[in-house]
Amino acid sequence: MASQAPQPQLPPLYQGLEPISSNKHADWNVRVISKIPQAANMHAIPATVDEFVMLQRHFPIIFSAGDNPVPLVLMGLNEGVNCYLDEEGGLKDQDNPVYMPAYMRRYPFMLARLRADSDELSLCVDPTMGAIGEFDEGDKMFVDGQPSEMLKGILGFCEQFETAGRRTQNFMDELKKYDLLMDGEVAIQAAGLEKPFVYRGFQMVDEKKLRDLSGDKLRKLSQDNILPLIFAHLFSLSQIRELFTRQVRMGKGPVDISVLEDAQAPATQDA
C-alpha cells in the first residue's frame, strides 16, 4: 500500500509545467484528453475531503504514512498496480465508469506559484500531454486576447480544487489535533487459504480513540463536518477486499485467480 505521499519536485502525474499566456497561446486550442499514460502505474491518487462521499463508493480512502499525511484513494494494493486504468492510462471499463478523483480530472492543468517570494497563483499546464497546441481540433484558449469560456471553466475548476485542498488540510489538522490516526493494517483472508494477506504502510483513523472522545469533542467534530468525513473514510475501507479481487483477476495479486474461482464455485452433491 501507500507508504509515503509522493514528494517529487513536480506533483504526481505532472512531467512539466508551463504558464498559460495570452501572448504565447493566443491562437492555440485546448482539447480534452481521455488517457493519462503515467497514471497507469500509480496505485494511489491524492484526494480532497470534498470528494470523500463519492470516492468511498468505489475506492478505499487511506492516509499516507509520515508526519504530514495526506488522503489518498487506492487504485491498487501495490506500487505500480492500477486496477482501474489500462496500460495507456484510460479507464478500463467504459461501460461501468467510476468516479475519478478531481486530482486526475484537473490534469494537465493546475494553479502554481511562479515565484517563491509571491503567493500569487497562475494557471499552468503540463506541456508534455499535448492538451494545448496549434491544432485545428478543440476549443480556442483565447478570444480577442481574453480567456475563452473553455479556459475560464478550467481556471474555475482549478480554483475550486485549491479551495478543497485548504479544507482537506484543515481536516488533517483536526485528525492530528485529536490524535486520531494510527498505523493501518488490513488482513484479507482468501477462502481456501490458511493465512491471510496483510497490507500495511498507511494510516487510518483509530476507531477506539474516536469512540473514547468526550461528548463535547465529538459534538465539535460533528458541527465542523469532520465526523461524516471520518465515517466516509472508515466505510471506504471495506473496498479493500474488492480491490484485492480486482488485482488478483489482473494477474497481479498474491494468489492465482484459480484460487478465488475455486473458492467461489458452487458446491455440488453426488447423486
PDB file of C-alpha atoms in Angstrom:
ATOM      1  CA  MET A   1       0.000   0.000   0.000  1.00  0.00           C
ATOM      2  CA  ALA A   2       0.958   3.656   0.004  1.00  0.00           C
ATOM      3  CA  SER A   3       3.879   4.285   2.293  1.00  0.00           C
ATOM      4  CA  GLN A   4       4.549   7.969   1.743  1.00  0.00           C
ATOM      5  CA  ALA A   5       2.804  10.790  -0.071  1.00  0.00           C
ATOM      6  CA  PRO A   6       4.689  11.300  -3.351  1.00  0.00           C
ATOM      7  CA  GLN A   7       7.223  14.128  -2.924  1.00  0.00           C
ATOM      8  CA  PRO A   8       8.874  14.806  -6.296  1.00  0.00           C
ATOM      9  CA  GLN A   9       9.830  18.293  -7.488  1.00  0.00           C
ATOM     10  CA  LEU A  10       6.657  18.287  -9.555  1.00  0.00           C
ATOM     11  CA  PRO A  11       3.326  16.980  -8.250  1.00  0.00           C
ATOM     12  CA  PRO A  12       2.417  13.380  -9.129  1.00  0.00           C
ATOM     13  CA  LEU A  13       1.404  12.947 -12.803  1.00  0.00           C
ATOM     14  CA  TYR A  14       2.994  16.240 -13.880  1.00  0.00           C
ATOM     15  CA  GLN A  15       6.090  15.968 -16.087  1.00  0.00           C
ATOM     16  CA  GLY A  16       6.448  19.701 -16.667  1.00  0.00           C
ATOM     17  CA  LEU A  17       4.649  22.995 -16.021  1.00  0.00           C
ATOM     18  CA  GLU A  18       4.204  25.947 -18.357  1.00  0.00           C
ATOM     19  CA  PRO A  19       2.247  29.123 -17.504  1.00  0.00           C
ATOM     20  CA  ILE A  20      -0.727  29.907 -19.736  1.00  0.00           C
ATOM     21  CA  SER A  21      -0.009  33.138 -21.585  1.00  0.00           C
ATOM     22  CA  SER A  22      -2.290  35.265 -23.781  1.00  0.00           C
ATOM     23  CA  ASN A  23       0.803  36.116 -25.817  1.00  0.00           C
ATOM     24  CA  LYS A  24       2.258  32.681 -26.488  1.00  0.00           C
ATOM     25  CA  HIS A  25      -1.063  30.829 -26.579  1.00  0.00           C
ATOM     26  CA  ALA A  26      -3.216  33.437 -28.288  1.00  0.00           C
ATOM     27  CA  ASP A  27      -4.036  31.226 -31.264  1.00  0.00           C
ATOM     28  CA  TRP A  28      -3.781  27.846 -29.539  1.00  0.00           C
ATOM     29  CA  ASN A  29      -6.591  25.412 -28.869  1.00  0.00           C
ATOM     30  CA  VAL A  30      -7.280  23.151 -25.913  1.00  0.00           C
ATOM     31  CA  ARG A  31      -8.604  19.639 -26.347  1.00  0.00           C
ATOM     32  CA  VAL A  32      -9.944  17.093 -23.900  1.00  0.00           C
ATOM     33  CA  ILE A  33      -7.641  14.197 -23.019  1.00  0.00           C
ATOM     34  CA  SER A  34      -9.129  10.863 -22.014  1.00  0.00           C
ATOM     35  CA  LYS A  35      -5.923   8.989 -21.194  1.00  0.00           C
ATOM     36  CA  ILE A  36      -3.052   9.751 -18.822  1.00  0.00           C
ATOM     37  CA  PRO A  37      -0.280   7.217 -19.559  1.00  0.00           C
ATOM     38  CA  GLN A  38       1.754   7.980 -16.427  1.00  0.00           C
ATOM     39  CA  ALA A  39      -1.299   7.299 -14.237  1.00  0.00           C
ATOM     40  CA  ALA A  40      -1.418   3.680 -15.406  1.00  0.00           C
ATOM     41  CA  ASN A  41       1.254   2.738 -12.857  1.00  0.00           C
ATOM     42  CA  MET A  42       0.019   4.880  -9.966  1.00  0.00           C
ATOM     43  CA  HIS A  43      -1.674   2.873  -7.237  1.00  0.00           C
ATOM     44  CA  ALA A  44      -2.538   5.880  -5.026  1.00  0.00           C
ATOM     45  CA  ILE A  45      -4.019   9.241  -6.046  1.00  0.00           C
ATOM     46  CA  PRO A  46      -4.354  12.339  -3.818  1.00  0.00           C
ATOM     47  CA  ALA A  47      -7.924  13.092  -2.736  1.00  0.00           C
ATOM     48  CA  THR A  48      -9.798  16.029  -1.221  1.00  0.00           C
ATOM     49  CA  VAL A  49     -12.403  15.875   1.528  1.00  0.00           C
ATOM     50  CA  ASP A  50     -14.997  17.361  -0.831  1.00  0.00           C
ATOM     51  CA  GLU A  51     -14.954  14.009  -2.650  1.00  0.00           C
ATOM     52  CA  PHE A  52     -14.945  11.566   0.256  1.00  0.00           C
ATOM     53  CA  VAL A  53     -18.633  10.690  -0.021  1.00  0.00           C
ATOM     54  CA  MET A  54     -18.352   9.925  -3.743  1.00  0.00           C
ATOM     55  CA  LEU A  55     -14.955   8.248  -3.556  1.00  0.00           C
ATOM     56  CA  GLN A  56     -15.858   5.873  -0.716  1.00  0.00           C
ATOM     57  CA  ARG A  57     -18.356   4.162  -3.005  1.00  0.00           C
ATOM     58  CA  HIS A  58     -15.558   2.994  -5.308  1.00  0.00           C
ATOM     59  CA  PHE A  59     -12.163   3.137  -3.591  1.00  0.00           C
ATOM     60  CA  PRO A  60     -10.506   2.741  -0.190  1.00  0.00           C
ATOM     61  CA  ILE A  61      -9.545   6.134   1.253  1.00  0.00           C
ATOM     62  CA  ILE A  62      -6.425   5.948   3.390  1.00  0.00           C
ATOM     63  CA  PHE A  63      -3.806   8.378   4.683  1.00  0.00           C
ATOM     64  CA  SER A  64      -0.137   8.347   3.748  1.00  0.00           C
ATOM     65  CA  ALA A  65       2.464   7.426   6.346  1.00  0.00           C
ATOM     66  CA  GLY A  66       4.731  10.003   7.917  1.00  0.00           C
ATOM     67  CA  ASP A  67       4.351  13.171   9.938  1.00  0.00           C
ATOM     68  CA  ASN A  68       2.430  15.076   7.263  1.00  0.00           C
ATOM     69  CA  PRO A  69      -0.150  12.588   5.980  1.00  0.00           C
ATOM     70  CA  VAL A  70      -2.498  13.324   3.104  1.00  0.00           C
ATOM     71  CA  PRO A  71      -5.652  11.483   1.983  1.00  0.00           C
ATOM     72  CA  LEU A  72      -5.143   9.018  -0.851  1.00  0.00           C
ATOM     73  CA  VAL A  73      -7.505   6.818  -2.821  1.00  0.00           C
ATOM     74  CA  LEU A  74      -6.155   3.371  -3.587  1.00  0.00           C
ATOM     75  CA  MET A  75      -6.479   2.070  -7.139  1.00  0.00           C
ATOM     76  CA  GLY A  76      -4.168  -0.837  -6.403  1.00  0.00           C
ATOM     77  CA  LEU A  77      -2.703  -2.514  -3.333  1.00  0.00           C
ATOM     78  CA  ASN A  78       0.891  -2.499  -4.545  1.00  0.00           C
ATOM     79  CA  GLU A  79       3.253   0.015  -6.099  1.00  0.00           C
ATOM     80  CA  GLY A  80       2.914   0.150  -9.873  1.00  0.00           C
ATOM     81  CA  VAL A  81      -0.510  -1.507  -9.995  1.00  0.00           C
ATOM     82  CA  ASN A  82      -3.642   0.377 -11.064  1.00  0.00           C
ATOM     83  CA  CYS A  83      -6.732  -1.814 -11.278  1.00  0.00           C
ATOM     84  CA  TYR A  84      -8.927   0.796 -12.973  1.00  0.00           C
ATOM     85  CA  LEU A  85      -6.763   2.137 -15.803  1.00  0.00           C
ATOM     86  CA  ASP A  86      -5.393   0.320 -18.834  1.00  0.00           C
ATOM     87  CA  GLU A  87      -1.776   0.470 -19.982  1.00  0.00           C
ATOM     88  CA  GLU A  88      -2.434   3.738 -21.845  1.00  0.00           C
ATOM     89  CA  GLY A  89      -3.963   5.391 -18.798  1.00  0.00           C
ATOM     90  CA  GLY A  90      -7.564   5.180 -19.979  1.00  0.00           C
ATOM     91  CA  LEU A  91     -10.500   3.868 -17.982  1.00  0.00           C
ATOM     92  CA  LYS A  92     -10.679   0.079 -18.347  1.00  0.00           C
ATOM     93  CA  ASP A  93     -14.407  -0.395 -18.020  1.00  0.00           C
ATOM     94  CA  GLN A  94     -16.051   2.264 -20.153  1.00  0.00           C
ATOM     95  CA  ASP A  95     -19.481   0.701 -19.663  1.00  0.00           C
ATOM     96  CA  ASN A  96     -19.276   0.978 -15.861  1.00  0.00           C
ATOM     97  CA  PRO A  97     -17.336   4.173 -15.168  1.00  0.00           C
ATOM     98  CA  VAL A  98     -16.315   5.014 -11.622  1.00  0.00           C
ATOM     99  CA  TYR A  99     -15.896   8.422 -10.037  1.00  0.00           C
ATOM    100  CA  MET A 100     -12.402   9.674 -10.814  1.00  0.00           C
ATOM    101  CA  PRO A 101     -10.627  11.873  -8.225  1.00  0.00           C
ATOM    102  CA  ALA A 102     -10.585  15.594  -9.024  1.00  0.00           C
ATOM    103  CA  TYR A 103      -6.785  15.439  -8.953  1.00  0.00           C
ATOM    104  CA  MET A 104      -6.897  13.371 -12.139  1.00  0.00           C
ATOM    105  CA  ARG A 105      -9.708  15.385 -13.733  1.00  0.00           C
ATOM    106  CA  ARG A 106      -7.757  18.596 -13.155  1.00  0.00           C
ATOM    107  CA  TYR A 107      -4.736  17.270 -15.036  1.00  0.00           C
ATOM    108  CA  PRO A 108      -2.901  18.536 -17.106  1.00  0.00           C
ATOM    109  CA  PHE A 109      -3.780  21.961 -15.652  1.00  0.00           C
ATOM    110  CA  MET A 110      -3.104  23.341 -12.191  1.00  0.00           C
ATOM    111  CA  LEU A 111      -2.578  26.585 -10.313  1.00  0.00           C
ATOM    112  CA  ALA A 112       1.034  27.124  -9.312  1.00  0.00           C
ATOM    113  CA  ARG A 113       3.273  29.773  -7.796  1.00  0.00           C
ATOM    114  CA  LEU A 114       5.699  31.058 -10.400  1.00  0.00           C
ATOM    115  CA  ARG A 115       7.838  32.854  -7.806  1.00  0.00           C
ATOM    116  CA  ALA A 116       8.863  31.589  -4.393  1.00  0.00           C
ATOM    117  CA  ASP A 117       8.514  35.082  -2.910  1.00  0.00           C
ATOM    118  CA  SER A 118       4.902  35.503  -4.070  1.00  0.00           C
ATOM    119  CA  ASP A 119       1.612  33.870  -3.063  1.00  0.00           C
ATOM    120  CA  GLU A 120       0.058  34.638  -6.442  1.00  0.00           C
ATOM    121  CA  LEU A 121      -1.106  31.561  -8.326  1.00  0.00           C
ATOM    122  CA  SER A 122      -1.050  31.266 -12.104  1.00  0.00           C
ATOM    123  CA  LEU A 123      -2.818  28.784 -14.352  1.00  0.00           C
ATOM    124  CA  CYS A 124      -0.263  26.343 -15.750  1.00  0.00           C
ATOM    125  CA  VAL A 125      -0.337  23.248 -17.944  1.00  0.00           C
ATOM    126  CA  ASP A 126       1.821  20.182 -18.381  1.00  0.00           C
ATOM    127  CA  PRO A 127       3.047  20.745 -21.953  1.00  0.00           C
ATOM    128  CA  THR A 128       4.087  17.112 -22.397  1.00  0.00           C
ATOM    129  CA  MET A 129       0.461  15.913 -22.614  1.00  0.00           C
ATOM    130  CA  GLY A 130      -0.405  17.727 -25.844  1.00  0.00           C
ATOM    131  CA  ALA A 131      -3.666  19.069 -24.432  1.00  0.00           C
ATOM    132  CA  ILE A 132      -2.948  22.510 -25.869  1.00  0.00           C
ATOM    133  CA  GLY A 133      -1.390  23.363 -29.205  1.00  0.00           C
ATOM    134  CA  GLU A 134      -1.685  24.933 -32.627  1.00  0.00           C
ATOM    135  CA  PHE A 135      -4.029  22.285 -33.941  1.00  0.00           C
ATOM    136  CA  ASP A 136      -7.463  22.513 -35.524  1.00  0.00           C
ATOM    137  CA  GLU A 137      -9.366  20.379 -33.048  1.00  0.00           C
ATOM    138  CA  GLY A 138     -10.572  21.544 -29.649  1.00  0.00           C
ATOM    139  CA  ASP A 139     -11.648  24.945 -28.381  1.00  0.00           C
ATOM    140  CA  LYS A 140      -9.839  28.255 -28.504  1.00  0.00           C
ATOM    141  CA  MET A 141      -7.938  29.256 -25.393  1.00  0.00           C
ATOM    142  CA  PHE A 142      -8.299  32.982 -26.041  1.00  0.00           C
ATOM    143  CA  VAL A 143     -10.786  35.092 -27.958  1.00  0.00           C
ATOM    144  CA  ASP A 144      -9.758  38.655 -28.799  1.00  0.00           C
ATOM    145  CA  GLY A 145      -6.971  38.394 -26.245  1.00  0.00           C
ATOM    146  CA  GLN A 146      -9.308  37.317 -23.425  1.00  0.00           C
ATOM    147  CA  PRO A 147      -9.707  33.838 -21.894  1.00  0.00           C
ATOM    148  CA  SER A 148     -12.349  31.798 -23.695  1.00  0.00           C
ATOM    149  CA  GLU A 149     -15.280  30.197 -21.871  1.00  0.00           C
ATOM    150  CA  MET A 150     -13.421  26.887 -22.026  1.00  0.00           C
ATOM    151  CA  LEU A 151     -10.337  28.366 -20.384  1.00  0.00           C
ATOM    152  CA  LYS A 152     -12.471  30.145 -17.774  1.00  0.00           C
ATOM    153  CA  GLY A 153     -14.054  26.805 -16.918  1.00  0.00           C
ATOM    154  CA  ILE A 154     -10.631  25.190 -16.495  1.00  0.00           C
ATOM    155  CA  LEU A 155      -9.478  28.060 -14.292  1.00  0.00           C
ATOM    156  CA  GLY A 156     -12.653  27.823 -12.196  1.00  0.00           C
ATOM    157  CA  PHE A 157     -12.188  24.091 -11.657  1.00  0.00           C
ATOM    158  CA  CYS A 158      -8.556  24.598 -10.602  1.00  0.00           C
ATOM    159  CA  GLU A 159      -9.632  27.335  -8.179  1.00  0.00           C
ATOM    160  CA  GLN A 160     -12.255  25.014  -6.671  1.00  0.00           C
ATOM    161  CA  PHE A 161      -9.581  22.344  -6.290  1.00  0.00           C
ATOM    162  CA  GLU A 162      -7.318  24.758  -4.396  1.00  0.00           C
ATOM    163  CA  THR A 163     -10.189  25.665  -2.068  1.00  0.00           C
ATOM    164  CA  ALA A 164     -10.924  21.977  -1.494  1.00  0.00           C
ATOM    165  CA  GLY A 165      -7.246  21.464  -0.778  1.00  0.00           C
ATOM    166  CA  ARG A 166      -7.371  24.030   2.033  1.00  0.00           C
ATOM    167  CA  ARG A 167     -10.424  22.282   3.518  1.00  0.00           C
ATOM    168  CA  THR A 168      -8.535  18.996   3.275  1.00  0.00           C
ATOM    169  CA  GLN A 169      -5.575  20.436   5.173  1.00  0.00           C
ATOM    170  CA  ASN A 170      -7.941  21.693   7.886  1.00  0.00           C
ATOM    171  CA  PHE A 171      -9.409  18.193   8.130  1.00  0.00           C
ATOM    172  CA  MET A 172      -5.953  16.647   8.514  1.00  0.00           C
ATOM    173  CA  ASP A 173      -5.062  19.233  11.161  1.00  0.00           C
ATOM    174  CA  GLU A 174      -8.137  18.177  13.161  1.00  0.00           C
ATOM    175  CA  LEU A 175      -7.226  14.491  12.945  1.00  0.00           C
ATOM    176  CA  LYS A 176      -3.745  15.271  14.249  1.00  0.00           C
ATOM    177  CA  LYS A 177      -5.122  17.628  16.908  1.00  0.00           C
ATOM    178  CA  TYR A 178      -7.233  14.819  18.399  1.00  0.00           C
ATOM    179  CA  ASP A 179      -4.522  12.209  17.754  1.00  0.00           C
ATOM    180  CA  LEU A 180      -6.948  10.032  15.792  1.00  0.00           C
ATOM    181  CA  LEU A 181      -4.542   8.495  13.281  1.00  0.00           C
ATOM    182  CA  MET A 182      -2.883   5.128  13.728  1.00  0.00           C
ATOM    183  CA  ASP A 183      -0.685   2.856  11.636  1.00  0.00           C
ATOM    184  CA  GLY A 184      -3.032   0.931   9.406  1.00  0.00           C
ATOM    185  CA  GLU A 185      -3.178  -2.799   8.880  1.00  0.00           C
ATOM    186  CA  VAL A 186      -5.692  -4.752   6.830  1.00  0.00           C
ATOM    187  CA  ALA A 187      -5.829  -8.549   6.684  1.00  0.00           C
ATOM    188  CA  ILE A 188      -7.620 -10.236   3.793  1.00  0.00           C
ATOM    189  CA  GLN A 189      -8.479 -13.868   4.275  1.00  0.00           C
ATOM    190  CA  ALA A 190      -8.913 -15.520   0.887  1.00  0.00           C
ATOM    191  CA  ALA A 191     -11.239 -18.504   1.005  1.00  0.00           C
ATOM    192  CA  GLY A 192      -9.377 -21.791   0.890  1.00  0.00           C
ATOM    193  CA  LEU A 193      -6.087 -20.371   2.157  1.00  0.00           C
ATOM    194  CA  GLU A 194      -4.751 -20.869   5.648  1.00  0.00           C
ATOM    195  CA  LYS A 195      -3.101 -17.490   6.214  1.00  0.00           C
ATOM    196  CA  PRO A 196      -4.458 -14.006   5.414  1.00  0.00           C
ATOM    197  CA  PHE A 197      -2.662 -11.452   3.287  1.00  0.00           C
ATOM    198  CA  VAL A 198      -1.702  -8.434   5.387  1.00  0.00           C
ATOM    199  CA  TYR A 199      -1.247  -4.931   3.995  1.00  0.00           C
ATOM    200  CA  ARG A 200       0.487  -2.164   5.926  1.00  0.00           C
ATOM    201  CA  GLY A 201       2.355   1.092   5.263  1.00  0.00           C
ATOM    202  CA  PHE A 202      -0.505   3.577   5.574  1.00  0.00           C
ATOM    203  CA  GLN A 203      -2.502   5.357   8.264  1.00  0.00           C
ATOM    204  CA  MET A 204      -6.157   5.191   9.196  1.00  0.00           C
ATOM    205  CA  VAL A 205      -8.474   6.561  11.867  1.00  0.00           C
ATOM    206  CA  ASP A 206      -8.269   4.722  15.182  1.00  0.00           C
ATOM    207  CA  GLU A 207     -11.886   3.764  15.915  1.00  0.00           C
ATOM    208  CA  LYS A 208     -11.187   3.150  19.602  1.00  0.00           C
ATOM    209  CA  LYS A 209      -9.777   6.643  20.089  1.00  0.00           C
ATOM    210  CA  LEU A 210     -12.743   8.020  18.188  1.00  0.00           C
ATOM    211  CA  ARG A 211     -15.198   6.210  20.475  1.00  0.00           C
ATOM    212  CA  ASP A 212     -13.314   7.382  23.567  1.00  0.00           C
ATOM    213  CA  LEU A 213     -13.566  11.088  22.700  1.00  0.00           C
ATOM    214  CA  SER A 214     -15.657  13.132  25.075  1.00  0.00           C
ATOM    215  CA  GLY A 215     -19.148  14.196  24.059  1.00  0.00           C
ATOM    216  CA  ASP A 216     -18.017  17.813  23.665  1.00  0.00           C
ATOM    217  CA  LYS A 217     -15.211  16.852  21.282  1.00  0.00           C
ATOM    218  CA  LEU A 218     -17.473  14.603  19.231  1.00  0.00           C
ATOM    219  CA  ARG A 219     -20.071  17.354  19.053  1.00  0.00           C
ATOM    220  CA  LYS A 220     -17.411  19.781  17.852  1.00  0.00           C
ATOM    221  CA  LEU A 221     -16.237  17.338  15.175  1.00  0.00           C
ATOM    222  CA  SER A 222     -19.822  16.905  14.034  1.00  0.00           C
ATOM    223  CA  GLN A 223     -20.504  20.645  13.930  1.00  0.00           C
ATOM    224  CA  ASP A 224     -17.337  21.180  11.891  1.00  0.00           C
ATOM    225  CA  ASN A 225     -18.408  18.430   9.446  1.00  0.00           C
ATOM    226  CA  ILE A 226     -15.352  16.370  10.377  1.00  0.00           C
ATOM    227  CA  LEU A 227     -17.250  13.372  11.742  1.00  0.00           C
ATOM    228  CA  PRO A 228     -19.089  12.498   8.490  1.00  0.00           C
ATOM    229  CA  LEU A 229     -15.767  12.611   6.645  1.00  0.00           C
ATOM    230  CA  ILE A 230     -14.223  10.233   9.174  1.00  0.00           C
ATOM    231  CA  PHE A 231     -17.114   7.820   8.700  1.00  0.00           C
ATOM    232  CA  ALA A 232     -16.746   8.020   4.896  1.00  0.00           C
ATOM    233  CA  HIS A 233     -13.096   7.054   5.316  1.00  0.00           C
ATOM    234  CA  LEU A 234     -13.910   4.157   7.637  1.00  0.00           C
ATOM    235  CA  PHE A 235     -16.720   2.877   5.405  1.00  0.00           C
ATOM    236  CA  SER A 236     -14.422   3.025   2.382  1.00  0.00           C
ATOM    237  CA  LEU A 237     -12.008   0.520   3.893  1.00  0.00           C
ATOM    238  CA  SER A 238     -14.454  -2.254   3.000  1.00  0.00           C
ATOM    239  CA  GLN A 239     -13.474  -1.597  -0.639  1.00  0.00           C
ATOM    240  CA  ILE A 240     -10.037  -3.064   0.024  1.00  0.00           C
ATOM    241  CA  ARG A 241     -11.371  -6.590  -0.439  1.00  0.00           C
ATOM    242  CA  GLU A 242     -12.920  -5.612  -3.785  1.00  0.00           C
ATOM    243  CA  LEU A 243      -9.600  -4.071  -4.808  1.00  0.00           C
ATOM    244  CA  PHE A 244      -7.813  -7.257  -3.785  1.00  0.00           C
ATOM    245  CA  THR A 245     -10.123  -9.297  -6.014  1.00  0.00           C
ATOM    246  CA  ARG A 246      -9.630  -6.911  -8.942  1.00  0.00           C
ATOM    247  CA  GLN A 247      -5.882  -7.147  -8.619  1.00  0.00           C
ATOM    248  CA  VAL A 248      -5.930 -10.927  -8.469  1.00  0.00           C
ATOM    249  CA  ARG A 249      -8.107 -11.053 -11.597  1.00  0.00           C
ATOM    250  CA  MET A 250      -5.499  -8.891 -13.335  1.00  0.00           C
ATOM    251  CA  GLY A 251      -2.872 -11.490 -12.516  1.00  0.00           C
ATOM    252  CA  LYS A 252      -1.020  -9.081 -10.220  1.00  0.00           C
ATOM    253  CA  GLY A 253      -2.199 -10.369  -6.860  1.00  0.00           C
ATOM    254  CA  PRO A 254      -0.504 -12.650  -4.324  1.00  0.00           C
ATOM    255  CA  VAL A 255      -2.567 -15.656  -5.431  1.00  0.00           C
ATOM    256  CA  ASP A 256      -3.607 -17.149  -8.733  1.00  0.00           C
ATOM    257  CA  ILE A 257      -7.108 -16.328  -9.979  1.00  0.00           C
ATOM    258  CA  SER A 258      -7.974 -20.031  -9.895  1.00  0.00           C
ATOM    259  CA  VAL A 259      -7.822 -19.901  -6.081  1.00  0.00           C
ATOM    260  CA  LEU A 260     -10.641 -17.357  -5.961  1.00  0.00           C
ATOM    261  CA  GLU A 261     -12.628 -19.102  -8.677  1.00  0.00           C
ATOM    262  CA  ASP A 262     -12.404 -22.444  -6.875  1.00  0.00           C
ATOM    263  CA  ALA A 263     -13.478 -20.805  -3.606  1.00  0.00           C
ATOM    264  CA  GLN A 264     -16.439 -19.114  -5.300  1.00  0.00           C
ATOM    265  CA  ALA A 265     -17.567 -22.162  -7.292  1.00  0.00           C
ATOM    266  CA  PRO A 266     -20.926 -23.604  -6.108  1.00  0.00           C
ATOM    267  CA  ALA A 267     -20.726 -26.815  -4.159  1.00  0.00           C
ATOM    268  CA  THR A 268     -22.008 -29.985  -5.864  1.00  0.00           C
ATOM    269  CA  GLN A 269     -23.549 -33.063  -4.340  1.00  0.00           C
ATOM    270  CA  ASP A 270     -23.157 -36.607  -5.535  1.00  0.00           C
ATOM    271  CA  ALA A 271     -26.340 -38.199  -6.792  1.00  0.00           C
TER     272      ALA A 271
END
